[in-house]
Amino acid sequence: MAIGLFVLAVLIQLAMILAIFLLSLSRVTGSIVAIVTVIVTAFISPWSLILGAPIALLCLVLLVTPIRKALITKPVYKTLAGAMPSMSDTEREALDAGTSWWEKELFMGAPNWDTFAQYPYPTLSEREQSFIDNEVETLCAMLDEWQITTEYKDLSPQAWQFIKDNGFLGLIIPEEYGGLDFTSYAQSRVMSKIASRSPTAAVSCMVPNSLGPGELLMHYGTDEQKQRWLPGLANGTEIPCFGLTGPEAGSDAGAIPDTGVVCYGTHDGEQVLGLRMNFSKRWITLAPIATVVGLAFKMHDPEALLGDPNKTDYGITCALVPADHEGVVIGPRHYPSGSPFMNGTVDGNDVFIPLDYIIGGVENAGRGWRMLMECLGVGRGISLPALSTSASEMSYLSVGAFAKVREQFKISVGKFEGVQDATSRIASQTYMLEAFRHLVTCGLNQGGTPSVMTAMAKYYATETMRSVVNDGMDVVGGRAIQMGPRNFLAIPYQAIPVSITVEGANILTRSLMIFGQGAMRCHPYLFDELQLLQSEDKQSALKEFDGLFFKHLGYTFNRGARAFVAGYLSGSGKAPSFADKFTRPYYKHINRLSASFALTADMALGLLAGDLKRKEMLSGRLADIHAHLFIATAILQFYEHGSKSEAERLHAEVALQNSLYTIQEAFESFFENFPNRMAAALVGFVTFPSGRIFTPPSDALKTKLGDTFMDDFESNPFRDYLKTMVYYNTESDDVTGRMENAYQALLSIEPLWQKFKKAEHSGEFEGLTFEDHVVHASQSGEISEAEAEQLINYNGLRFDSLLTDVFDEHLLEAQERYNPHTLENAVNQLTDYAQLKSEVQAAHSVESTTQANDATDNNHSEGTAQSHDASTDNIEAAAHTHESTGDANPNHGYESDGDIEMTREQDSLDERQAQTDFSDANPDKEALDHRHRDVDSTRYRDAESILNARMSSNHSRGDVESTNNIDSSDANDHHDAVERQTPDTTHWQDGLRRDESDNA
């Protein structure tokens, strides 16, 4: 009995502690509740004081201020202040820069789903949609990335002029200055569509709207500076660039050695106060053609000419300088990873500029780093994620089309499980990127400068794009590695390092920025505590620190209690009002993981303090957790506004499982490598008491998604939707349209194609070539004449879509590719195989395979097993004859007696002479040109009639040249009819999301 009461009393005490933490009771209220509970449980069992007495004693310490400060606050303050490294003004500004948004809710471990549900889903205005449908569409049609890359090494003059005239460089500039003033989402959509056609053009338009000085002028410029520069930037008469990085400062941009010293000098013939500038900038996009240059430099005033003798070093400052200003040198170009967008150097030695060139005037001297962190961070969340999303979406469309059209081992390559492992990643990651783009631009549309969210967007979008394009290269294989105007993957693949490197190198973005800035911007107490720890007034700081520190402790214990309850008792079921049966479990997982993240982050910050700055691998894992929590919520939001079809659910499910598994593995790796093993084990036990709970997507799920990846229209609404996000076309001679044209043609005849190929693989048709088989199937009544034309038409498109480019010996000019399988050329693919085979079988009194099959069918209908056996014997005899006469490889062209059949391969005397006249041979030309029979032009006529006539001639042993008597005018008329009857392969259904339909 006594033991039972003791256990009861202890359980009550533990439940009391858990309740205090879960309810986030204040220090005073919680201490009083704890003391009362200890007293009550002491009456139940005096032995409970073993646990209760320490609890009561701790509560008394917390309640008595002098004791609390002496025993807890002062020692903690002293320890943490000594552990924290000194922080420069630049670093402090970087950490303090920007605002926070939804990422803060996830960092704090208790996301408010009501707030999440109220976020306005980004859509386009009528004006923005019109710009994308008209101006952007027109620009895309003008762009040929192969020409840009290999011939122009730049955009064409016509494209540049169109870009300037139509406001592409002023998307963010207010209308009052002549700009378009588009939302962040509209900017992202514009850049995505341009990038789907030309990464070079996209980068050229991107920079003025993100890295250019326009944003800085809008937020910090004086009225005079705005009037001077913004109208020109909006209408394209001014081309901007911004010089930040240089030979000595890349990722550590705060270490720039460029200087501006306050002094007197001459400007426009007058003696004025200004800056003597020395700078050397590298890797500056648009620099070679810029008319105005933004410069970041360190400003010094050694003579106190600005009036403050105590301030000689102002820090990083930004100025705007005309490119033709005396002493400024621009022009030499870089060549970034083979991408020919304008990129180069900006140099200046002893360049004098007036003080009013400083953006915002002298009042903003020294505020440059904060300005850059806030404004350029916004661009980081729009431009590069838009380019990455576009590259992934084009990979989805093109690789999906290829995977279905390309057949190996008698099936589409997209049906192989090994390929589906890759294509399911392409599908789910593209879905994730589109979802990610929507949530990020949703936050940017609401204003503010969420630097952590945009750093996440830049890193995880570009890295995901790298994965998608790499998978696409693996699937497409040889078709993707041969450079040329037909290649739809190689140029984006080649440009991947540019996205990974610019606007903050990815390695440092993940390992330093995301969690480093996230802790400062998203934690409710950390930044204020850090300021107090580095305060000069220790006495005053200690008083404030006492209150903050215990609020921080309460926050930490609350998140620990939440994680504990979630791990053992399933946790919070809170979710947005729109959650459904599919999404609700994921919201529950996010609640649990968010609380676990808050607890783990606090453990790391509390135990490692300043050392965490150097533990970049640990910091990178915390960044993965934080970012994928954000990504998972983006997927859920995107799914909610989508079609909610089975196909889209597959995309979302695989993407969500990938994110949850990534989060789990990041937790596990963090705990395994955390220096304090006891703390890691304790927190690991609280957060994952039963061990790993998430698994990557199953093989069965990936196979389903791999199959869906090759579907279109109602079978895969997401693919249909992607067509509205990019420059989509089905032109048969276009770099991306060629494959899509073949794919859409296949979809239009897929049942017929599958039926025909199945019969072909079963050996039901006579002949060596596809065209032989089509004519045989048509003659035997297996398919109609119209179906025969459909098959030949698609086969020609299929073959052309799979061709890669060939060049002259110096790789200077791509050669035109000959397609032997078009409707016009198909007749040349017919062979005499059926005739030869018939003759051989007749000579050996062997029944033909076709006759044997017909006999077998008849005998089956009569139900006579004896006849079936006889038919089978005849087929085996025919097969034996094939083997003995070389018909197992009929392309050898051997007759039954072993003599080489040459005359049937030579249609003219000229050809036979050419084959023996080695002095006139041109092996180089023959290697590049497809050889085909030198036939009279009159043979390029009605394909169906010629094919039928040729096959009829083969079977009747008639004169094959009789086909030349077909009237050419009839053939032309028939060809026109075929053109009209060919199914429209460019049609595709409206793929817009439900809530965007009004804007489409």
XYZ file of C-alpha atoms in Angstrom, residues 362-965:
604
model
C 25.664 61.004 -46.530
C 23.053 59.916 -44.001
C 23.402 56.359 -45.329
C 27.200 56.299 -45.114
C 28.185 53.056 -43.430
C 24.742 51.455 -43.825
C 25.612 49.653 -47.036
C 25.893 46.162 -45.628
C 22.490 46.270 -44.011
C 21.018 47.688 -47.204
C 22.538 44.862 -49.226
C 21.455 42.147 -46.829
C 17.867 43.336 -46.813
C 17.350 44.259 -50.461
C 19.503 41.707 -52.225
C 18.064 38.990 -50.006
C 14.654 39.622 -51.564
C 16.075 39.128 -55.042
C 17.730 35.928 -53.843
C 14.284 34.558 -53.095
C 12.882 35.365 -56.544
C 15.366 35.180 -59.383
C 17.493 32.082 -58.877
C 14.607 29.995 -57.496
C 12.601 31.023 -60.578
C 15.397 29.924 -62.902
C 15.804 26.667 -60.980
C 12.080 25.955 -61.050
C 11.987 26.610 -64.776
C 14.914 24.274 -65.516
C 13.234 21.534 -63.504
C 9.870 22.039 -65.177
C 11.396 21.882 -68.643
C 13.233 18.733 -67.565
C 9.943 17.270 -66.369
C 8.257 17.943 -69.714
C 11.124 16.976 -72.012
C 12.441 13.997 -70.066
C 8.910 12.706 -69.531
C 8.245 12.918 -73.260
C 11.554 11.216 -74.042
C 10.939 8.457 -71.488
C 7.697 7.542 -73.220
C 8.815 7.971 -76.841
C 12.192 6.251 -76.509
C 11.885 2.455 -76.555
C 14.516 -0.091 -75.640
C 14.054 -3.818 -75.146
C 10.611 -3.401 -76.749
C 9.193 -1.036 -74.080
C 9.397 2.658 -73.254
C 12.505 3.388 -71.197
C 10.287 5.147 -68.666
C 8.780 1.775 -67.718
C 12.052 0.424 -66.321
C 12.180 0.544 -62.538
C 15.728 1.837 -62.541
C 14.639 4.740 -64.703
C 11.551 5.294 -62.560
C 13.793 5.703 -59.539
C 15.150 8.791 -61.312
C 11.937 10.000 -62.963
C 9.990 9.806 -59.697
C 12.610 12.143 -58.219
C 12.259 14.506 -61.180
C 8.475 14.518 -60.761
C 8.360 14.954 -56.979
C 11.180 17.491 -56.835
C 9.677 19.596 -59.603
C 6.398 19.549 -57.709
C 8.281 20.613 -54.584
C 9.992 23.496 -56.402
C 6.736 24.858 -57.782
C 5.185 24.628 -54.320
C 8.264 26.226 -52.739
C 8.125 29.111 -55.232
C 4.500 29.798 -54.351
C 5.003 29.958 -50.584
C 8.180 32.062 -50.823
C 6.613 34.592 -53.190
C 3.506 34.584 -50.986
C 5.722 35.829 -48.160
C 7.501 38.357 -50.369
C 4.198 39.667 -51.718
C 3.258 40.592 -48.159
C 6.249 42.895 -47.827
C 9.185 42.714 -45.482
C 12.643 41.353 -46.144
C 12.684 37.750 -44.839
C 16.386 37.011 -45.266
C 16.239 33.492 -43.794
C 13.411 32.370 -46.058
C 15.128 33.749 -49.154
C 18.411 32.067 -48.205
C 16.480 28.794 -47.955
C 14.905 29.458 -51.341
C 18.219 30.107 -53.020
C 20.036 27.087 -51.604
C 17.361 24.395 -51.770
C 15.958 25.519 -55.141
C 19.334 25.505 -56.889
C 20.457 22.252 -55.284
C 17.181 20.554 -56.168
C 17.490 21.811 -59.736
C 20.983 20.320 -59.875
C 19.534 16.948 -58.847
C 16.659 17.131 -61.332
C 18.826 18.056 -64.318
C 21.402 15.410 -63.399
C 18.658 12.776 -63.254
C 17.379 14.022 -66.599
C 20.832 13.599 -68.118
C 20.972 10.037 -66.824
C 17.592 9.152 -68.316
C 18.130 10.773 -71.701
C 21.687 9.456 -71.954
C 23.351 9.780 -75.353
C 20.577 12.055 -76.645
C 21.522 14.532 -73.892
C 25.304 14.569 -74.084
C 25.675 15.379 -77.774
C 25.757 19.157 -77.984
C 23.865 20.917 -80.715
C 20.703 22.837 -81.597
C 18.630 19.695 -80.961
C 19.856 19.223 -77.377
C 17.307 20.320 -74.767
C 19.299 19.424 -71.627
C 23.000 20.092 -72.116
C 22.945 23.888 -71.841
C 20.999 23.961 -68.534
C 23.291 21.186 -67.275
C 26.366 23.162 -68.239
C 25.074 26.281 -66.454
C 24.334 24.563 -63.118
C 27.508 25.836 -61.361
C 26.496 29.432 -62.053
C 23.302 29.106 -60.015
C 25.106 27.213 -57.277
C 27.767 29.909 -56.948
C 26.176 33.331 -57.391
C 24.215 35.311 -54.785
C 25.957 33.444 -51.979
C 27.889 30.220 -52.487
C 25.659 27.291 -51.604
C 28.011 25.611 -49.150
C 28.227 28.661 -46.942
C 24.567 29.534 -47.421
C 23.621 26.201 -45.874
C 26.342 25.895 -43.258
C 26.417 29.493 -42.020
C 23.559 31.649 -43.181
C 20.323 29.721 -42.835
C 20.570 28.587 -39.225
C 22.925 31.392 -38.189
C 20.534 34.082 -39.340
C 17.540 31.916 -38.507
C 18.518 31.710 -34.858
C 18.867 35.482 -34.691
C 15.740 36.384 -36.651
C 13.399 33.571 -35.586
C 14.258 32.863 -31.954
C 12.105 34.989 -29.629
C 14.917 35.811 -27.158
C 18.319 34.940 -28.568
C 19.250 38.141 -30.394
C 18.279 40.354 -27.449
C 20.253 38.115 -25.109
C 23.269 38.308 -27.376
C 23.093 42.089 -27.359
C 22.999 42.096 -23.556
C 25.932 39.696 -23.292
C 28.064 42.107 -25.324
C 26.828 45.253 -23.632
C 29.333 47.629 -22.056
C 26.952 48.390 -19.155
C 27.104 45.024 -17.396
C 25.003 46.038 -14.385
C 22.069 47.229 -16.431
C 22.478 44.348 -18.860
C 22.403 41.791 -16.035
C 19.075 43.111 -14.788
C 17.468 42.744 -18.235
C 19.186 39.421 -18.814
C 17.600 37.975 -15.664
C 14.114 38.377 -17.061
C 14.986 37.278 -20.608
C 16.949 34.235 -19.525
C 14.108 32.710 -17.523
C 11.630 33.426 -20.301
C 14.047 31.625 -22.575
C 14.189 28.670 -20.151
C 10.409 28.522 -20.024
C 10.273 28.545 -23.817
C 12.815 25.714 -24.019
C 11.041 23.535 -21.467
C 7.712 24.149 -23.166
C 9.120 22.914 -26.502
C 10.689 19.950 -24.731
C 7.334 19.052 -23.187
C 5.621 19.398 -26.553
C 8.218 17.137 -28.173
C 7.871 14.609 -25.344
C 4.086 14.478 -25.633
C 4.290 14.254 -29.406
C 6.805 11.420 -29.207
C 4.884 9.368 -26.676
C 1.280 10.478 -26.913
C 0.982 11.419 -30.586
C 1.190 15.149 -30.032
C -0.797 18.045 -31.370
C -3.417 17.444 -34.019
C -3.730 21.135 -34.865
C -4.039 21.824 -38.592
C -5.491 24.443 -40.944
C -9.235 24.407 -41.425
C -8.839 23.125 -44.980
C -6.859 19.997 -43.991
C -8.312 16.751 -45.340
C -7.819 13.047 -44.826
C -4.652 13.000 -46.933
C -2.955 16.103 -45.521
C -3.974 16.005 -41.843
C -1.397 13.357 -40.784
C 1.363 15.472 -42.330
C 0.356 18.522 -40.316
C 0.577 16.380 -37.211
C 4.089 15.264 -38.161
C 5.116 18.880 -38.743
C 3.813 19.881 -35.297
C 5.937 17.179 -33.723
C 9.078 17.887 -35.741
C 8.773 21.634 -35.261
C 8.696 21.235 -31.469
C 11.627 18.815 -31.663
C 13.557 21.313 -33.766
C 12.951 24.143 -31.290
C 14.235 21.967 -28.437
C 17.263 20.717 -30.395
C 18.198 24.206 -31.581
C 18.041 25.536 -28.026
C 20.204 22.679 -26.789
C 22.786 23.461 -29.451
C 22.743 27.194 -28.788
C 22.870 26.768 -25.019
C 25.653 24.180 -24.857
C 27.822 25.252 -27.793
C 27.162 28.997 -27.690
C 29.697 30.712 -29.955
C 31.320 27.398 -30.888
C 28.234 26.569 -32.951
C 29.423 29.189 -35.443
C 32.392 26.945 -36.186
C 30.425 23.693 -36.145
C 29.257 24.161 -39.703
C 28.237 20.549 -40.288
C 25.922 20.688 -37.282
C 24.615 24.063 -38.372
C 24.005 22.691 -41.874
C 21.901 19.836 -40.480
C 19.818 22.277 -38.462
C 19.376 24.283 -41.675
C 18.119 21.133 -43.439
C 15.552 20.555 -40.697
C 14.302 24.137 -40.688
C 14.159 24.409 -44.480
C 12.374 21.103 -45.046
C 9.770 21.976 -42.427
C 9.115 25.079 -44.513
C 9.159 23.048 -47.742
C 6.682 20.493 -46.367
C 4.212 23.246 -45.506
C 4.711 24.714 -48.993
C 3.818 21.358 -50.559
C 0.689 21.121 -48.427
C -0.397 24.657 -49.375
C 0.235 24.002 -53.079
C -1.684 20.724 -52.974
C -4.616 22.459 -51.322
C -4.886 24.871 -54.259
C -4.320 22.196 -56.895
C -6.463 19.667 -58.671
C -6.315 17.153 -55.784
C -6.355 14.449 -58.407
C -4.842 11.031 -57.793
C -1.888 11.977 -59.995
C -1.207 15.178 -58.071
C -1.589 13.364 -54.758
C 1.164 10.995 -55.885
C 3.490 13.922 -56.554
C 2.695 15.500 -53.194
C 2.993 12.234 -51.280
C 6.443 11.401 -52.618
C 7.634 14.986 -52.099
C 6.325 15.057 -48.515
C 7.844 11.700 -47.639
C 11.187 12.876 -49.000
C 11.088 16.005 -46.847
C 10.071 14.184 -43.666
C 12.738 11.547 -44.189
C 15.357 14.243 -44.820
C 14.355 15.965 -41.573
C 14.585 12.728 -39.609
C 18.003 11.833 -40.981
C 19.272 15.339 -40.263
C 18.140 14.925 -36.640
C 19.830 11.541 -36.349
C 23.092 12.787 -37.857
C 23.006 15.815 -35.585
C 22.587 13.711 -32.441
C 25.273 11.260 -33.558
C 27.810 14.062 -34.006
C 26.897 16.436 -31.178
C 29.922 16.877 -28.846
C 27.937 16.541 -25.607
C 26.895 12.917 -25.866
C 24.689 12.900 -22.752
C 22.660 15.909 -23.867
C 22.356 14.501 -27.388
C 21.129 11.153 -26.046
C 18.587 12.841 -23.787
C 17.146 15.126 -26.461
C 17.262 12.313 -29.011
C 15.278 10.115 -26.638
C 12.691 12.848 -26.072
C 12.243 13.629 -29.758
C 12.450 10.109 -31.213
C 11.692 7.725 -28.315
C 10.917 4.811 -30.635
C 13.723 5.508 -33.067
C 13.244 6.352 -36.723
C 9.597 6.730 -37.718
C 9.847 7.930 -41.349
C 10.956 5.973 -44.393
C 11.759 7.172 -47.898
C 9.102 6.603 -50.566
C 8.548 2.924 -51.284
C 9.429 1.298 -54.585
C 5.731 0.790 -55.303
C 5.013 4.489 -54.814
C 7.938 5.530 -57.001
C 6.807 3.111 -59.716
C 3.318 4.647 -59.711
C 4.756 8.134 -59.937
C 7.190 7.025 -62.650
C 4.237 5.797 -64.702
C 2.267 8.995 -64.044
C 5.309 11.056 -65.037
C 4.789 9.926 -68.644
C 1.068 10.777 -68.689
C -0.642 14.004 -69.726
C -4.002 15.783 -69.641
C -6.540 14.326 -67.188
C -4.205 11.439 -66.372
C -1.608 13.877 -65.064
C -3.003 17.387 -64.503
C 0.290 18.549 -63.012
C 2.084 18.044 -66.331
C -0.698 19.938 -68.040
C -0.292 22.712 -65.484
C 3.448 22.958 -66.126
C 2.765 23.912 -69.739
C 1.309 27.192 -68.456
C 4.463 27.917 -66.436
C 6.999 27.714 -69.289
C 7.348 28.535 -72.971
C 5.508 25.540 -74.344
C 5.362 24.577 -78.001
C 5.088 21.530 -80.213
C 6.945 22.821 -83.248
C 8.631 19.901 -84.970
C 11.828 21.858 -85.679
C 12.162 23.459 -82.247
C 14.688 22.397 -79.604
C 12.000 21.530 -77.045
C 8.976 21.355 -79.336
C 10.473 18.510 -81.367
C 10.300 16.001 -78.506
C 6.953 17.292 -77.273
C 5.521 17.022 -80.796
C 6.536 13.381 -81.022
C 5.167 12.731 -77.531
C 1.795 14.317 -78.300
C 1.634 12.396 -81.586
C 2.204 9.177 -79.659
C -0.540 10.026 -77.164
C -2.971 10.555 -80.045
C -2.383 7.043 -81.455
C -1.095 5.204 -78.394
C -3.582 2.277 -78.465
C -2.883 1.734 -82.167
C 0.886 2.031 -81.665
C 0.923 -0.418 -78.754
C -1.219 -2.898 -80.656
C 1.001 -2.658 -83.730
C 4.290 -2.905 -81.808
C 3.033 -5.898 -79.871
C 2.204 -7.680 -83.094
C 5.492 -6.583 -84.639
C 7.507 -7.920 -81.702
C 5.565 -11.170 -81.981
C 6.800 -11.558 -85.564
C 3.393 -11.311 -87.191
C 4.542 -9.112 -90.080
C 6.846 -9.875 -92.997
C 9.789 -7.658 -93.876
C 12.935 -6.097 -92.488
C 11.842 -2.546 -91.825
C 9.109 -0.787 -89.967
C 7.640 0.350 -93.274
C 7.581 -3.251 -94.514
C 5.615 -4.214 -91.441
C 3.136 -1.358 -91.830
C 2.406 -2.234 -95.445
C 2.085 -5.916 -94.579
C -0.330 -5.086 -91.766
C -2.332 -2.848 -94.101
C -2.432 -5.455 -96.901
C -3.510 -8.169 -94.495
C -6.272 -6.011 -93.053
C -4.745 -5.747 -89.591
C -4.879 -1.944 -89.853
C -6.661 0.521 -92.100
C -4.960 2.750 -94.643
C -5.536 5.782 -92.397
C -3.980 3.945 -89.472
C -1.006 3.011 -91.632
C -0.404 6.670 -92.378
C -0.720 7.550 -88.696
C 1.871 4.941 -87.792
C 4.303 6.071 -90.474
C 3.787 9.735 -89.570
C 4.454 9.098 -85.875
C 7.440 6.881 -86.601
C 8.977 9.708 -88.610
C 8.416 12.163 -85.761
C 9.745 9.645 -83.242
C 12.905 8.997 -85.218
C 13.555 12.696 -85.767
C 13.042 13.499 -82.071
C 15.745 11.001 -81.127
C 18.338 12.197 -83.616
C 21.355 14.027 -82.234
C 23.361 16.679 -84.024
C 26.378 16.099 -86.230
C 28.901 18.750 -87.230
C 31.628 19.403 -89.726
C 35.100 18.195 -88.799
C 35.899 21.474 -87.024
C 32.637 21.443 -85.031
C 31.716 24.814 -86.472
C 28.357 24.147 -88.091
C 25.609 21.685 -87.325
C 24.583 19.613 -90.323
C 21.026 19.056 -91.421
C 19.809 15.626 -90.368
C 18.108 13.371 -92.921
C 15.041 11.522 -91.693
C 14.437 8.371 -93.751
C 11.128 7.618 -92.042
C 8.984 10.603 -93.004
C 5.867 10.038 -95.069
C 7.762 11.316 -98.111
C 10.844 9.129 -97.555
C 9.249 6.008 -96.132
C 9.056 4.278 -99.537
C 12.838 4.096 -99.616
C 12.801 1.909 -96.521
C 10.866 -0.894 -98.211
C 12.862 -4.035 -98.930
C 12.553 -7.150 -101.093
C 12.796 -9.349 -98.022
C 9.264 -10.720 -98.319
C 9.757 -11.579 -101.985
C 13.101 -13.277 -101.340
C 11.711 -15.207 -98.430
C 8.707 -16.309 -100.475
C 10.967 -17.489 -103.288
C 13.199 -19.460 -100.917
C 10.243 -21.060 -99.177
C 8.661 -21.945 -102.510
C 11.925 -23.451 -103.725
C 12.096 -25.627 -100.639
C 8.366 -26.367 -100.581
C 8.047 -24.672 -97.176
C 4.794 -22.994 -96.233
C 5.285 -19.298 -95.445
C 4.997 -18.096 -91.881
C 1.988 -16.014 -92.806
C 0.263 -18.954 -94.450
C 1.125 -21.102 -91.458
C -0.407 -18.539 -89.132
C -3.526 -18.340 -91.257
C -3.754 -22.105 -91.331
C -3.315 -22.218 -87.587
C -6.147 -19.745 -87.121
C -8.414 -21.786 -89.386
C -7.529 -25.035 -87.708
C -8.205 -23.528 -84.289
C -11.639 -22.533 -85.415
C -12.278 -26.091 -86.618
C -10.937 -27.495 -83.353
C -8.631 -30.115 -84.995
C -5.517 -30.719 -82.925
C -3.896 -32.742 -85.712
C -3.986 -29.801 -88.117
C -2.518 -27.570 -85.384
C 0.436 -29.933 -85.025
C 0.996 -29.945 -88.763
C 0.942 -26.154 -88.863
C 3.425 -25.991 -85.995
C 5.709 -28.382 -87.882
C 5.562 -26.124 -90.924
C 6.543 -23.057 -88.820
C 9.467 -24.973 -87.316
C 10.539 -26.034 -90.770
C 10.406 -22.423 -91.945
C 12.473 -21.346 -88.950
C 15.024 -24.053 -89.764
C 15.178 -22.766 -93.337
C 15.756 -19.217 -92.089
C 18.646 -20.354 -89.937
C 20.316 -22.341 -92.733
C 20.009 -19.581 -95.334
C 21.106 -16.706 -93.141
C 17.624 -15.264 -92.613
C 18.277 -15.050 -88.865
C 20.078 -11.832 -89.814
C 18.423 -10.900 -93.096
C 20.251 -7.574 -93.339
C 23.214 -9.606 -94.608
C 21.301 -10.101 -97.877
C 22.468 -13.685 -98.521
C 20.603 -16.000 -100.870
C 20.085 -19.663 -100.075
C 23.212 -20.729 -102.002
C 25.398 -18.237 -100.151
C 25.982 -15.828 -103.053
C 25.802 -12.134 -102.146
C 22.726 -10.468 -103.577
C 24.220 -7.218 -104.889
C 22.063 -6.269 -107.857
C 18.956 -5.759 -105.760
C 20.821 -3.262 -103.608
C 21.915 -1.144 -106.577
C 19.265 0.807 -108.412
C 21.407 2.496 -110.988
C 24.504 2.069 -113.072
C 25.896 5.319 -111.665
C 25.686 4.002 -108.133
C 27.471 0.777 -109.029
C 30.229 2.756 -110.729
C 30.532 5.142 -107.803
C 31.009 2.244 -105.427
C 34.030 1.037 -107.385
C 35.522 4.433 -108.277
C 37.669 5.086 -105.179
C 39.322 8.197 -106.629
C 35.994 10.040 -106.532
C 35.026 8.792 -103.087
C 34.467 11.371 -100.346
C 34.519 9.479 -97.022
C 34.093 12.639 -94.923
C 30.920 13.619 -96.731
C 29.604 10.066 -96.684
C 30.173 9.891 -92.938
C 28.114 13.025 -92.377
C 25.334 12.511 -94.946
C 22.735 9.797 -94.654
C 23.083 7.587 -97.716
C 19.913 6.577 -99.483
C 18.957 5.317 -102.916
C 19.442 7.747 -105.769
C 15.838 7.602 -106.863
C 14.028 9.739 -109.331
C 12.170 12.653 -107.741
C 8.924 11.241 -109.034
C 9.162 8.524 -106.391
C 8.606 11.062 -103.585
C 4.870 11.013 -103.871
C 1.802 9.448 -102.275
C 3.422 7.370 -99.542
C 0.477 5.117 -98.931
C -0.072 4.315 -102.605
C 3.614 3.686 -103.216
C 3.978 1.506 -100.142
C 0.934 -0.531 -101.068
C 2.074 -0.857 -104.659
C 5.578 -1.891 -103.610
C 4.364 -4.541 -101.190
C 1.863 -5.811 -103.740
C 4.727 -6.056 -106.231
C 6.822 -8.010 -103.756
C 4.122 -10.615 -103.266
C 3.197 -10.895 -106.924
C 6.828 -10.833 -108.149
C 5.807 -7.976 -110.452
C 8.038 -5.195 -111.705
C 8.834 -2.954 -108.716
C 9.570 -0.044 -111.000
C 5.907 0.085 -111.957
C 5.427 2.230 -108.870
C 7.169 5.020 -110.743
C 4.086 5.439 -112.909
